[in-house]
CSV table of C-alpha atoms and ligand atoms in Angstrom, one decimal:
chain,number,residue,atom,x,y,z
A,64,MET,CA,0.0,0.0,0.0
A,65,ASP,CA,1.5,3.3,-1.0
A,66,LEU,CA,-0.2,6.3,0.6
A,67,THR,CA,2.1,9.1,-0.6
A,68,PHE,CA,1.3,11.5,-3.4
A,69,ASN,CA,3.8,11.5,-6.2
A,70,SER,CA,4.9,14.6,-8.2
A,71,GLY,CA,2.2,14.0,-10.9
A,72,ASP,CA,-0.4,14.0,-8.1
A,73,GLU,CA,1.0,17.2,-6.7
A,74,ALA,CA,0.8,18.8,-10.2
A,75,PHE,CA,-2.8,17.7,-10.4
A,76,ARG,CA,-3.5,19.3,-7.0
A,77,THR,CA,-2.2,22.6,-8.4
A,78,GLU,CA,-4.4,22.3,-11.5
A,79,VAL,CA,-7.4,21.7,-9.2
A,80,GLN,CA,-6.5,24.7,-7.1
A,81,ASP,CA,-6.1,26.9,-10.2
A,82,PHE,CA,-9.5,25.8,-11.4
A,83,ILE,CA,-11.1,26.6,-8.1
A,84,ALA,CA,-9.5,30.1,-8.0
A,85,GLU,CA,-11.1,30.8,-11.4
A,86,ALA,CA,-14.4,29.0,-11.2
A,87,TYR,CA,-15.5,29.2,-7.5
A,88,THR,CA,-16.4,32.9,-7.8
A,89,ASP,CA,-17.6,35.3,-5.2
A,90,ASP,CA,-21.3,34.9,-6.0
A,91,LEU,CA,-21.1,31.1,-5.4
A,92,LYS,CA,-19.0,31.6,-2.2
A,93,GLN,CA,-21.6,34.1,-1.0
A,94,ARG,CA,-24.4,31.6,-1.6
A,95,MET,CA,-22.6,28.8,0.2
A,96,ALA,CA,-21.8,31.2,3.1
A,97,LEU,CA,-25.4,32.2,3.5
A,98,SER,CA,-26.9,28.7,3.2
A,99,ARG,CA,-28.1,27.5,6.5
A,100,ASN,CA,-28.3,23.9,5.6
A,101,GLY,CA,-26.2,23.4,2.5
A,102,SER,CA,-29.0,24.1,0.0
A,103,ILE,CA,-28.2,26.8,-2.5
A,104,GLY,CA,-31.0,26.4,-5.1
A,105,LYS,CA,-31.1,24.9,-8.5
A,106,ASP,CA,-29.7,27.8,-10.5
A,107,ALA,CA,-26.6,28.1,-8.4
A,108,ILE,CA,-26.0,24.3,-8.4
A,109,GLN,CA,-26.3,24.1,-12.1
A,110,MET,CA,-24.0,27.2,-12.6
A,111,TRP,CA,-21.3,25.3,-10.7
A,112,GLN,CA,-21.9,22.0,-12.5
A,113,ARG,CA,-21.6,23.7,-15.9
A,114,ARG,CA,-18.3,25.2,-14.9
A,115,LEU,CA,-17.1,21.8,-13.9
A,116,ALA,CA,-18.5,20.3,-17.1
A,117,LYS,CA,-16.7,22.9,-19.2
A,118,LYS,CA,-13.4,21.8,-17.7
A,119,GLY,CA,-14.5,18.1,-18.3
A,120,TRP,CA,-14.6,17.5,-14.5
A,121,LEU,CA,-18.3,17.1,-13.8
A,122,GLY,CA,-18.2,13.3,-14.1
A,123,ILE,CA,-14.9,12.7,-12.2
A,124,ASN,CA,-15.8,9.0,-11.9
A,125,TRP,CA,-16.6,8.6,-15.5
A,126,PRO,CA,-14.2,6.6,-17.8
A,127,THR,CA,-12.6,8.4,-20.7
A,128,GLU,CA,-14.6,6.3,-23.3
A,129,HIS,CA,-17.8,8.1,-22.0
A,130,GLY,CA,-16.1,11.5,-21.9
A,131,GLY,CA,-14.9,11.4,-18.3
A,132,PRO,CA,-11.4,12.7,-17.3
A,133,GLY,CA,-10.1,9.2,-16.5
A,134,PHE,CA,-8.9,10.3,-13.0
A,135,SER,CA,-7.1,7.7,-10.9
A,136,GLN,CA,-8.6,7.0,-7.4
A,137,THR,CA,-5.8,9.2,-6.0
A,138,GLN,CA,-6.7,12.1,-8.3
A,139,LYS,CA,-10.4,11.8,-7.3
A,140,TYR,CA,-9.3,12.0,-3.6
A,141,ILE,CA,-7.2,15.0,-4.2
A,142,PHE,CA,-10.0,16.6,-6.1
A,143,ASP,CA,-12.4,16.0,-3.1
A,144,ILE,CA,-9.8,17.3,-0.6
A,145,GLU,CA,-9.3,20.6,-2.6
A,146,MET,CA,-13.0,21.1,-3.1
A,147,SER,CA,-13.7,20.5,0.6
A,148,LYS,CA,-11.0,22.8,1.7
A,149,VAL,CA,-12.8,25.8,0.1
A,150,GLY,CA,-16.3,24.5,0.9
A,151,ALA,CA,-17.3,24.3,-2.8
A,152,PRO,CA,-20.8,22.9,-3.6
A,153,SER,CA,-21.0,19.2,-4.3
A,154,ALA,CA,-19.8,18.3,-7.8
A,155,GLY,CA,-22.0,15.2,-8.0
A,156,ASN,CA,-25.6,14.9,-8.9
A,157,MET,CA,-27.7,11.8,-9.3
A,158,GLY,CA,-27.3,11.7,-13.1
A,159,ILE,CA,-23.5,11.8,-12.8
A,160,THR,CA,-23.0,9.6,-9.8
A,161,MET,CA,-25.9,7.1,-10.1
A,162,CYS,CA,-27.9,6.9,-13.3
A,163,GLY,CA,-24.9,7.6,-15.7
A,164,PRO,CA,-22.9,4.5,-14.6
A,165,VAL,CA,-26.0,2.3,-14.9
A,166,ILE,CA,-26.7,3.5,-18.4
A,167,MET,CA,-23.0,2.9,-19.3
A,168,GLU,CA,-23.2,-0.6,-18.0
A,169,PHE,CA,-26.7,-1.8,-19.0
A,170,GLY,CA,-28.1,0.8,-21.4
A,171,THR,CA,-28.7,0.4,-25.1
A,172,ASP,CA,-26.6,2.4,-27.6
A,173,ALA,CA,-29.5,4.7,-28.2
A,174,GLN,CA,-29.9,5.4,-24.4
A,175,LYS,CA,-26.2,6.1,-24.2
A,176,ALA,CA,-26.2,8.4,-27.1
A,177,GLU,CA,-29.3,10.3,-25.8
A,178,HIS,CA,-28.5,10.6,-22.1
A,179,LEU,CA,-24.8,10.4,-21.4
A,180,PRO,CA,-23.7,13.6,-23.2
A,181,LYS,CA,-26.4,15.6,-21.5
A,182,ILE,CA,-25.6,14.2,-18.1
A,183,ARG,CA,-21.9,14.9,-18.6
A,184,ALA,CA,-22.6,18.5,-19.6
A,185,GLY,CA,-24.8,19.1,-16.6
A,186,GLU,CA,-27.8,19.9,-18.9
A,187,ILE,CA,-30.4,17.7,-17.3
A,188,TRP,CA,-31.3,17.0,-13.7
A,189,TRP,CA,-32.1,13.4,-12.6
A,190,CYS,CA,-34.0,12.2,-9.5
A,191,GLN,CA,-34.0,8.7,-8.0
A,192,GLY,CA,-37.3,6.8,-7.8
A,193,TYR,CA,-36.4,3.9,-5.5
A,194,SER,CA,-38.2,4.3,-2.2
A,195,GLU,CA,-42.0,4.0,-1.8
A,196,PRO,CA,-44.3,4.4,1.2
A,197,GLY,CA,-43.7,1.0,2.9
A,198,SER,CA,-40.6,0.1,0.9
A,199,GLY,CA,-37.3,1.7,2.0
A,200,SER,CA,-34.8,-0.6,3.7
A,201,ASP,CA,-36.7,-3.5,2.3
A,202,LEU,CA,-36.4,-2.0,-1.2
A,203,ALA,CA,-37.2,-5.2,-3.1
A,204,SER,CA,-40.7,-5.1,-1.7
A,205,LEU,CA,-41.5,-2.1,-4.0
A,206,GLN,CA,-44.8,-2.2,-5.8
A,207,LEU,CA,-45.1,0.7,-8.3
A,208,LYS,CA,-47.6,-0.9,-10.6
A,209,THR,CA,-46.2,-1.0,-14.1
A,210,GLU,CA,-48.0,-2.8,-16.9
A,211,VAL,CA,-46.6,-3.6,-20.3
A,212,LYS,CA,-49.0,-2.3,-23.0
A,213,ASP,CA,-48.5,-2.4,-26.8
A,214,ASP,CA,-45.7,0.2,-27.2
A,215,HIS,CA,-45.5,1.6,-23.7
A,216,PHE,CA,-45.4,1.0,-19.9
A,217,LEU,CA,-48.5,2.2,-18.0
A,218,ILE,CA,-47.5,3.3,-14.5
A,219,ASN,CA,-49.7,3.9,-11.4
A,220,GLY,CA,-48.7,4.5,-7.8
A,221,SER,CA,-46.2,6.6,-6.0
A,222,LYS,CA,-42.5,7.1,-5.0
A,223,THR,CA,-41.5,8.9,-1.9
A,224,TRP,CA,-38.6,10.8,-0.3
A,225,THR,CA,-37.6,11.8,-3.9
A,226,THR,CA,-34.8,14.3,-3.5
A,227,TYR,CA,-35.3,17.5,-5.6
A,228,ALA,CA,-38.0,15.9,-7.8
A,229,GLN,CA,-39.3,19.4,-8.4
A,230,TYR,CA,-36.0,20.2,-10.2
A,231,ALA,CA,-35.8,17.0,-12.2
A,232,ASP,CA,-36.1,16.6,-15.9
A,233,TRP,CA,-35.9,12.7,-15.6
A,234,MET,CA,-36.3,10.0,-13.0
A,235,PHE,CA,-34.5,6.7,-13.0
A,236,CYS,CA,-37.1,4.5,-11.4
A,237,LEU,CA,-37.6,1.0,-10.1
A,238,CYS,CA,-40.9,-0.4,-11.2
A,239,ARG,CA,-42.9,-3.6,-10.4
A,240,THR,CA,-43.5,-5.3,-13.8
A,241,ASP,CA,-44.2,-8.8,-12.4
A,242,ASN,CA,-45.4,-10.0,-9.0
A,243,SER,CA,-45.3,-13.8,-9.6
A,244,GLY,CA,-41.8,-14.7,-8.4
A,245,LYS,CA,-39.4,-13.8,-5.6
A,246,LYS,CA,-39.6,-10.1,-4.7
A,247,GLN,CA,-36.2,-9.3,-6.3
A,248,GLN,CA,-37.6,-10.6,-9.5
A,249,GLY,CA,-40.2,-8.7,-11.5
A,250,ILE,CA,-38.5,-5.3,-10.9
A,251,SER,CA,-37.6,-3.2,-13.9
A,252,PHE,CA,-35.3,-0.1,-14.2
A,253,ILE,CA,-37.1,2.5,-16.3
A,254,LEU,CA,-36.2,6.1,-17.3
A,255,ILE,CA,-39.2,8.4,-16.9
A,256,ASP,CA,-39.5,11.9,-18.4
A,257,MET,CA,-40.8,14.0,-15.5
A,258,LYS,CA,-42.9,16.1,-17.9
A,259,ALA,CA,-45.0,13.1,-18.9
A,260,PRO,CA,-48.7,13.7,-18.3
A,261,GLY,CA,-50.1,12.1,-15.1
A,262,ILE,CA,-47.0,12.9,-12.8
A,263,THR,CA,-47.6,15.2,-9.8
A,264,ILE,CA,-45.2,16.2,-7.2
A,265,ASP,CA,-46.1,16.9,-3.5
A,266,PRO,CA,-43.4,18.6,-1.3
A,267,ILE,CA,-42.6,16.9,2.0
A,268,VAL,CA,-42.0,19.6,4.5
A,269,THR,CA,-39.0,18.8,6.7
A,270,ILE,CA,-38.0,20.6,9.9
A,271,ASP,CA,-35.2,22.5,8.2
A,272,GLN,CA,-37.2,23.1,5.0
A,273,PRO,CA,-35.8,25.9,3.0
A,274,VAL,CA,-38.0,28.5,1.3
A,275,ALA,CA,-41.0,27.3,-0.7
A,276,GLY,CA,-39.9,25.5,-3.9
A,277,GLN,CA,-36.5,24.6,-2.5
A,278,GLN,CA,-37.8,21.6,-0.4
A,279,GLU,CA,-35.4,18.7,-0.4
A,280,VAL,CA,-37.8,15.8,-0.5
A,281,ASN,CA,-41.1,15.0,-2.2
A,282,GLN,CA,-43.7,12.4,-2.9
A,283,VAL,CA,-44.2,11.7,-6.6
A,284,PHE,CA,-47.6,10.4,-7.9
A,285,PHE,CA,-48.1,8.5,-11.1
A,286,ASP,CA,-51.6,8.4,-12.6
A,287,ASP,CA,-51.8,6.4,-15.8
A,288,VAL,CA,-48.4,7.6,-16.9
A,289,LYS,CA,-47.3,6.3,-20.3
A,290,VAL,CA,-43.6,5.6,-20.8
A,291,PRO,CA,-42.1,4.3,-24.1
A,292,LEU,CA,-40.9,0.7,-23.9
A,293,GLU,CA,-37.5,1.8,-25.2
A,294,ASN,CA,-36.9,3.6,-21.8
A,295,LEU,CA,-36.3,0.2,-20.2
A,296,VAL,CA,-32.7,-0.2,-19.0
A,297,GLY,CA,-31.4,-3.7,-19.0
A,298,ASN,CA,-33.8,-6.6,-19.3
A,299,LEU,CA,-37.5,-6.6,-18.3
A,300,ASN,CA,-37.9,-7.9,-14.7
A,301,GLU,CA,-34.1,-7.8,-14.1
A,302,GLY,CA,-33.9,-4.2,-12.8
A,303,TRP,CA,-32.7,-5.5,-9.4
A,304,THR,CA,-29.3,-6.1,-11.0
A,305,CYS,CA,-29.2,-2.4,-12.0
A,306,ALA,CA,-30.4,-1.3,-8.6
A,307,LYS,CA,-27.7,-3.2,-6.8
A,308,TYR,CA,-25.0,-2.0,-9.2
A,309,LEU,CA,-26.1,1.6,-8.6
A,310,LEU,CA,-25.9,1.3,-4.8
A,311,GLN,CA,-22.2,0.8,-4.8
A,312,PHE,CA,-21.8,4.3,-6.3
A,313,GLU,CA,-24.3,5.8,-3.9
A,314,ARG,CA,-22.3,4.4,-0.9
A,315,GLY,CA,-18.7,4.5,-2.1
A,316,ASN,CA,-17.9,8.2,-1.7
A,317,SER,CA,-15.0,9.6,0.3
A,318,HIS,CA,-15.9,11.4,3.5
A,319,ALA,CA,-12.6,12.4,5.1
A,320,PRO,CA,-12.1,15.6,3.2
A,321,ALA,CA,-15.4,17.0,4.2
A,322,LEU,CA,-15.0,15.8,7.8
A,323,HIS,CA,-11.6,17.5,8.1
A,324,ARG,CA,-13.2,20.7,7.0
A,325,ALA,CA,-16.1,20.3,9.4
A,326,LEU,CA,-13.6,19.7,12.3
A,327,SER,CA,-11.5,22.7,11.5
A,328,GLY,CA,-14.8,24.8,11.4
A,329,LEU,CA,-15.7,23.4,14.8
A,330,LYS,CA,-12.3,24.4,16.2
A,331,LYS,CA,-12.8,27.9,15.0
A,332,ILE,CA,-16.2,28.0,16.7
A,333,ALA,CA,-14.7,26.6,19.9
A,334,SER,CA,-12.0,29.2,19.9
A,335,GLN,CA,-14.7,32.0,19.8
A,336,GLU,CA,-17.1,30.5,22.3
A,337,THR,CA,-16.5,30.4,26.1
A,338,SER,CA,-16.8,27.4,28.3
A,339,GLY,CA,-19.0,27.4,31.5
A,340,ARG,CA,-15.9,28.5,33.4
A,341,GLY,CA,-15.3,31.6,31.4
A,342,ASP,CA,-12.2,30.5,29.4
A,343,ARG,CA,-12.2,29.7,25.7
A,344,LEU,CA,-14.1,26.5,24.9
A,345,ILE,CA,-11.2,25.3,22.9
A,346,ASP,CA,-9.1,25.4,26.1
A,347,ASP,CA,-11.7,23.4,28.1
A,348,PRO,CA,-10.2,20.0,28.9
A,349,ASP,CA,-13.6,18.1,28.3
A,350,PHE,CA,-14.2,19.8,25.0
A,351,ARG,CA,-10.6,19.3,23.9
A,352,MET,CA,-11.0,15.6,24.6
A,353,LYS,CA,-14.0,15.5,22.3
A,354,LEU,CA,-12.1,17.3,19.6
A,355,ALA,CA,-9.2,14.9,20.0
A,356,ASP,CA,-11.5,11.9,19.8
A,357,ALA,CA,-13.1,13.4,16.6
A,358,HIS,CA,-9.7,14.0,15.1
A,359,ARG,CA,-8.6,10.4,15.8
A,360,GLU,CA,-11.7,9.0,14.3
A,361,ILE,CA,-11.4,11.1,11.2
A,362,GLN,CA,-7.8,10.0,10.8
A,363,SER,CA,-8.9,6.4,10.9
A,364,ILE,CA,-11.7,7.0,8.4
A,365,GLU,CA,-9.2,8.8,6.1
A,366,TYR,CA,-6.6,6.0,6.3
A,367,ASN,CA,-9.4,3.4,5.6
A,368,GLU,CA,-10.5,5.4,2.6
A,369,LEU,CA,-6.9,5.8,1.3
A,370,ARG,CA,-6.3,2.1,1.8
A,371,ILE,CA,-9.4,1.2,-0.2
A,372,PHE,CA,-8.6,3.7,-2.9
A,373,ALA,CA,-5.1,2.3,-3.2
A,374,GLU,CA,-6.6,-1.2,-3.7
A,375,LEU,CA,-9.0,0.2,-6.3
A,376,ASN,CA,-6.0,1.7,-8.1
A,377,ALA,CA,-4.5,-1.8,-8.1
A,378,GLY,CA,-7.7,-3.2,-9.7
A,379,GLN,CA,-9.3,-4.7,-6.6
A,380,ALA,CA,-13.1,-4.4,-5.9
A,381,VAL,CA,-14.5,-2.4,-2.9
A,382,GLY,CA,-17.5,-4.7,-2.4
A,383,ALA,CA,-19.3,-4.5,0.9
A,384,ARG,CA,-16.7,-2.2,2.3
A,385,SER,CA,-18.5,0.7,0.7
A,386,SER,CA,-21.0,0.1,3.6
A,387,MET,CA,-18.1,0.6,6.1
A,388,LEU,CA,-17.2,3.9,4.5
A,389,LYS,CA,-20.8,5.1,4.4
A,390,LEU,CA,-21.4,4.1,8.0
A,391,ALA,CA,-18.3,5.6,9.5
A,392,GLY,CA,-18.4,8.8,7.4
A,393,SER,CA,-22.1,9.6,8.0
A,394,GLU,CA,-22.0,8.9,11.7
A,395,MET,CA,-18.9,10.9,12.2
A,396,GLY,CA,-20.4,13.9,10.3
A,397,GLN,CA,-23.4,13.8,12.7
A,398,LYS,CA,-21.1,13.7,15.8
A,399,LEU,CA,-19.4,16.9,14.5
A,400,GLN,CA,-22.7,18.6,13.9
A,401,MET,CA,-23.8,17.8,17.4
A,402,LEU,CA,-20.6,19.2,18.8
A,403,GLY,CA,-21.2,22.4,16.8
A,404,VAL,CA,-24.6,22.9,18.4
A,405,GLU,CA,-23.1,22.1,21.8
A,406,ALA,CA,-20.3,24.6,21.2
A,407,ALA,CA,-22.6,27.5,20.2
A,408,GLY,CA,-25.1,26.7,22.9
A,409,TYR,CA,-28.0,29.1,23.1
A,410,TYR,CA,-27.1,30.9,19.9
A,411,SER,CA,-27.8,27.7,17.9
A,412,LEU,CA,-31.3,27.5,19.2
A,413,PRO,CA,-33.3,30.3,17.5
A,414,PHE,CA,-35.2,28.6,14.7
A,415,ASP,CA,-36.9,30.6,12.1
A,416,ARG,CA,-38.1,28.4,9.2
A,417,ASP,CA,-38.4,31.4,6.8
A,418,THR,CA,-34.7,32.3,7.1
A,419,PHE,CA,-33.5,28.9,5.8
A,420,GLY,CA,-32.3,28.4,2.2
A,421,VAL,CA,-30.9,31.1,0.1
A,422,LEU,CA,-32.6,33.7,-2.1
A,423,ASP,CA,-31.1,36.5,-4.1
A,424,GLY,CA,-30.2,39.3,-1.8
A,425,ASP,CA,-30.5,37.2,1.3
A,426,THR,CA,-28.3,38.0,4.3
A,427,ASN,CA,-27.6,36.7,7.7
A,428,GLU,CA,-28.8,40.0,9.2
A,429,GLY,CA,-31.4,39.7,11.9
A,430,THR,CA,-30.3,36.3,13.3
A,431,PRO,CA,-29.0,36.5,16.8
A,432,GLY,CA,-25.4,35.6,17.8
A,433,PRO,CA,-22.4,35.2,15.5
A,434,ASP,CA,-22.9,34.4,11.8
A,435,TYR,CA,-21.9,30.7,12.2
A,436,ALA,CA,-24.6,30.1,14.8
A,437,SER,CA,-27.6,30.4,12.4
A,438,ARG,CA,-26.3,27.4,10.3
A,439,LEU,CA,-25.7,25.0,13.1
A,440,ALA,CA,-29.2,23.8,14.0
A,441,PRO,CA,-30.4,23.6,10.4
A,442,THR,CA,-27.3,21.6,9.4
A,443,TYR,CA,-27.7,19.4,12.4
A,444,PHE,CA,-31.3,18.6,11.6
A,445,ASN,CA,-30.8,18.3,7.9
A,446,HIS,CA,-28.0,15.8,8.3
A,447,ARG,CA,-30.1,13.3,10.3
A,448,LYS,CA,-30.7,12.1,6.7
A,449,THR,CA,-27.2,10.8,6.1
A,450,THR,CA,-27.7,7.8,8.3
A,451,ILE,CA,-31.0,7.0,6.6
A,452,TYR,CA,-30.7,7.5,2.9
A,453,GLY,CA,-28.5,5.2,0.8
A,454,GLY,CA,-29.3,2.5,3.4
A,455,SER,CA,-29.6,3.3,7.1
A,456,SER,CA,-26.8,2.6,9.6
A,457,GLU,CA,-28.6,-0.5,10.8
A,458,VAL,CA,-28.8,-1.8,7.2
A,459,GLN,CA,-25.1,-1.1,6.6
A,460,ARG,CA,-24.2,-3.0,9.8
A,461,MET,CA,-26.3,-6.0,8.6
A,462,VAL,CA,-24.5,-5.9,5.2
A,463,MET,CA,-21.1,-5.8,6.9
A,464,ALA,CA,-22.0,-8.6,9.4
A,465,LYS,CA,-23.0,-10.9,6.5
A,466,ALA,CA,-20.6,-10.0,3.7
A,467,ILE,CA,-17.5,-9.0,5.6
A,468,LEU,CA,-17.7,-10.9,9.0
A,469,GLY,CA,-19.5,-13.9,7.5
A,470,LEU,CA,-22.0,-13.9,10.5
B,514,LIG,C1,-33.5,13.3,3.2
B,514,LIG,C2,-33.7,12.0,2.5
B,514,LIG,C3,-33.6,11.9,1.1
B,514,LIG,C4,-33.9,10.8,0.4
B,514,LIG,N1,-33.8,10.8,-1.0
B,514,LIG,C5,-34.2,9.7,-1.6
B,514,LIG,C6,-34.3,9.7,-3.1
B,514,LIG,O1,-33.9,10.7,-3.7
B,514,LIG,N2,-34.8,8.6,-3.7
B,514,LIG,C7,-35.2,7.5,-3.0
B,514,LIG,O2,-35.6,6.6,-3.7
B,514,LIG,N3,-35.2,7.4,-1.7
B,514,LIG,C8,-34.7,8.5,-1.0
B,514,LIG,N4,-34.7,8.5,0.4
B,514,LIG,C9,-35.3,7.3,1.1
B,514,LIG,C10,-34.3,6.5,1.9
B,514,LIG,O3,-33.5,5.7,1.0
B,514,LIG,C11,-35.1,5.6,2.8
B,514,LIG,O4,-35.6,6.5,3.8
B,514,LIG,C12,-34.3,4.6,3.5
B,514,LIG,O5,-34.0,3.6,2.6
B,514,LIG,C13,-35.0,4.0,4.8
B,514,LIG,O6,-36.3,3.5,4.4
B,514,LIG,P1,-37.6,3.9,5.2
B,514,LIG,O7,-37.6,5.4,5.3
B,514,LIG,O8,-38.7,3.3,4.5
B,514,LIG,O9,-37.4,3.4,6.7
B,514,LIG,P2,-37.6,1.8,7.1
B,514,LIG,O10,-37.0,0.9,6.1
B,514,LIG,O11,-39.0,1.7,7.5
B,514,LIG,O12,-36.7,1.8,8.4
B,514,LIG,C14,-37.2,2.2,9.7
B,514,LIG,C15,-36.1,1.9,10.7
B,514,LIG,O13,-36.0,0.5,10.8
B,514,LIG,C16,-34.6,0.1,10.6
B,514,LIG,N5,-34.5,-1.2,9.9
B,514,LIG,C17,-35.2,-1.5,8.7
B,514,LIG,N6,-34.9,-2.7,8.3
B,514,LIG,C18,-34.0,-3.2,9.2
B,514,LIG,C19,-33.3,-4.4,9.3
B,514,LIG,N7,-33.4,-5.4,8.4
B,514,LIG,N8,-32.4,-4.6,10.3
B,514,LIG,C20,-32.3,-3.6,11.3
B,514,LIG,N9,-32.9,-2.4,11.2
B,514,LIG,C21,-33.8,-2.2,10.2
B,514,LIG,C22,-34.0,1.2,9.8
B,514,LIG,O14,-32.6,1.3,10.1
B,514,LIG,C23,-34.7,2.4,10.4
B,514,LIG,O15,-34.1,2.8,11.6
B,514,LIG,C24,-34.4,9.6,1.1
B,514,LIG,C25,-34.5,9.7,2.5
B,514,LIG,C26,-34.2,10.9,3.2
B,514,LIG,C27,-34.3,10.9,4.7
């Protein structure tokens, strides 16, 4: 295992830094600074994604044959580190990170030609139609009724928790096309145009919900929605294979760069806040112990990620260890957010729903306490999601128990 960066990697780091200096402009920085929960709105996200796409860096995981930059695992890691250092918006979207790889692997030539260039250019927005009311962790029990008619599928039912469905042009969707066999059989992976007649979107209001229209999750209803048969990806009734293939991309991201940034933000807060004894919180022995514990855990996550990326570079598979990365990274993120709320104390408590999210001309004026305080509770509440979506912590532990420990 070689964990050092070579001169080529260091040159790449400089290239990323140069790109950030030019593309991460003041207007985007301002939006990120004002966002209480990380949401900056569709326009700003797309502006950022198009800048990345212009450089050829939107799909950093994509192979060169599909227009990706062909980064090594190490380069991807360096890219993440540099983006996290400056707090840039996430480069990924569900088209790039989830649907694109499935189309590359299972799609027809026509599907590849139609969708991949637009995904790579950041032109279209995708949402994920997996979960249903009653089918989340036990995803294979999904029942979205999908009948095969002459030249189309006829879809009736609903999907839920659909992130940013209101922004989406397309949905990649798991549909029930047959109920006669085992529950994993009879599922089909279908691409659905969100403008198709019969689709309605109901916002789900969450505790940190941003301004109207910027809600994060939705329930999507299908009422006699017709979808052309050629939108089927892979074979009819074999969509579970695509679904499982996709999950490894949903769970296999690096967390350490963002965790390091969050820890350093927490230290800054602790150096401005006072402890119960009147000294700086960062000098308080109990809080210092918590910071030290967090630092140690993040180091361990980072070395695990680097070890796995080194193995990927050497052509080995991640397999169920993507569950380990997802579990450790998401739970550590939540611990840091809890410490942030603890550090700011009373100032993190005021909670005004209307001030969340970002609108043009928005400012932090009017919120009590230091600027950082107004973000702490919304971020804390919003990030409860990270140990639920993409498979809850309990489910990740089950996967590891079975696939890694052989229990
Ligand atoms: C903010 C957010 C965004 C999301 N975005 C999307 C999206 O864009 N598209 C999409 O399709 N879905 C999305 N989801 C849905 C998400 O994938 C599901 O919420 C998740 O899979 C859990 O399913 P559930 O909510 O039905 O909970 P359940 O499956 O009912 O679980 C309830 C509890 O039981 C536990 N549990 C369940 N099964 C087991 C088991 N076998 N062993 C031990 N414990 C178990 C769970 O850990 C959990 O604590 C999103 C969720 C959130 C919160």
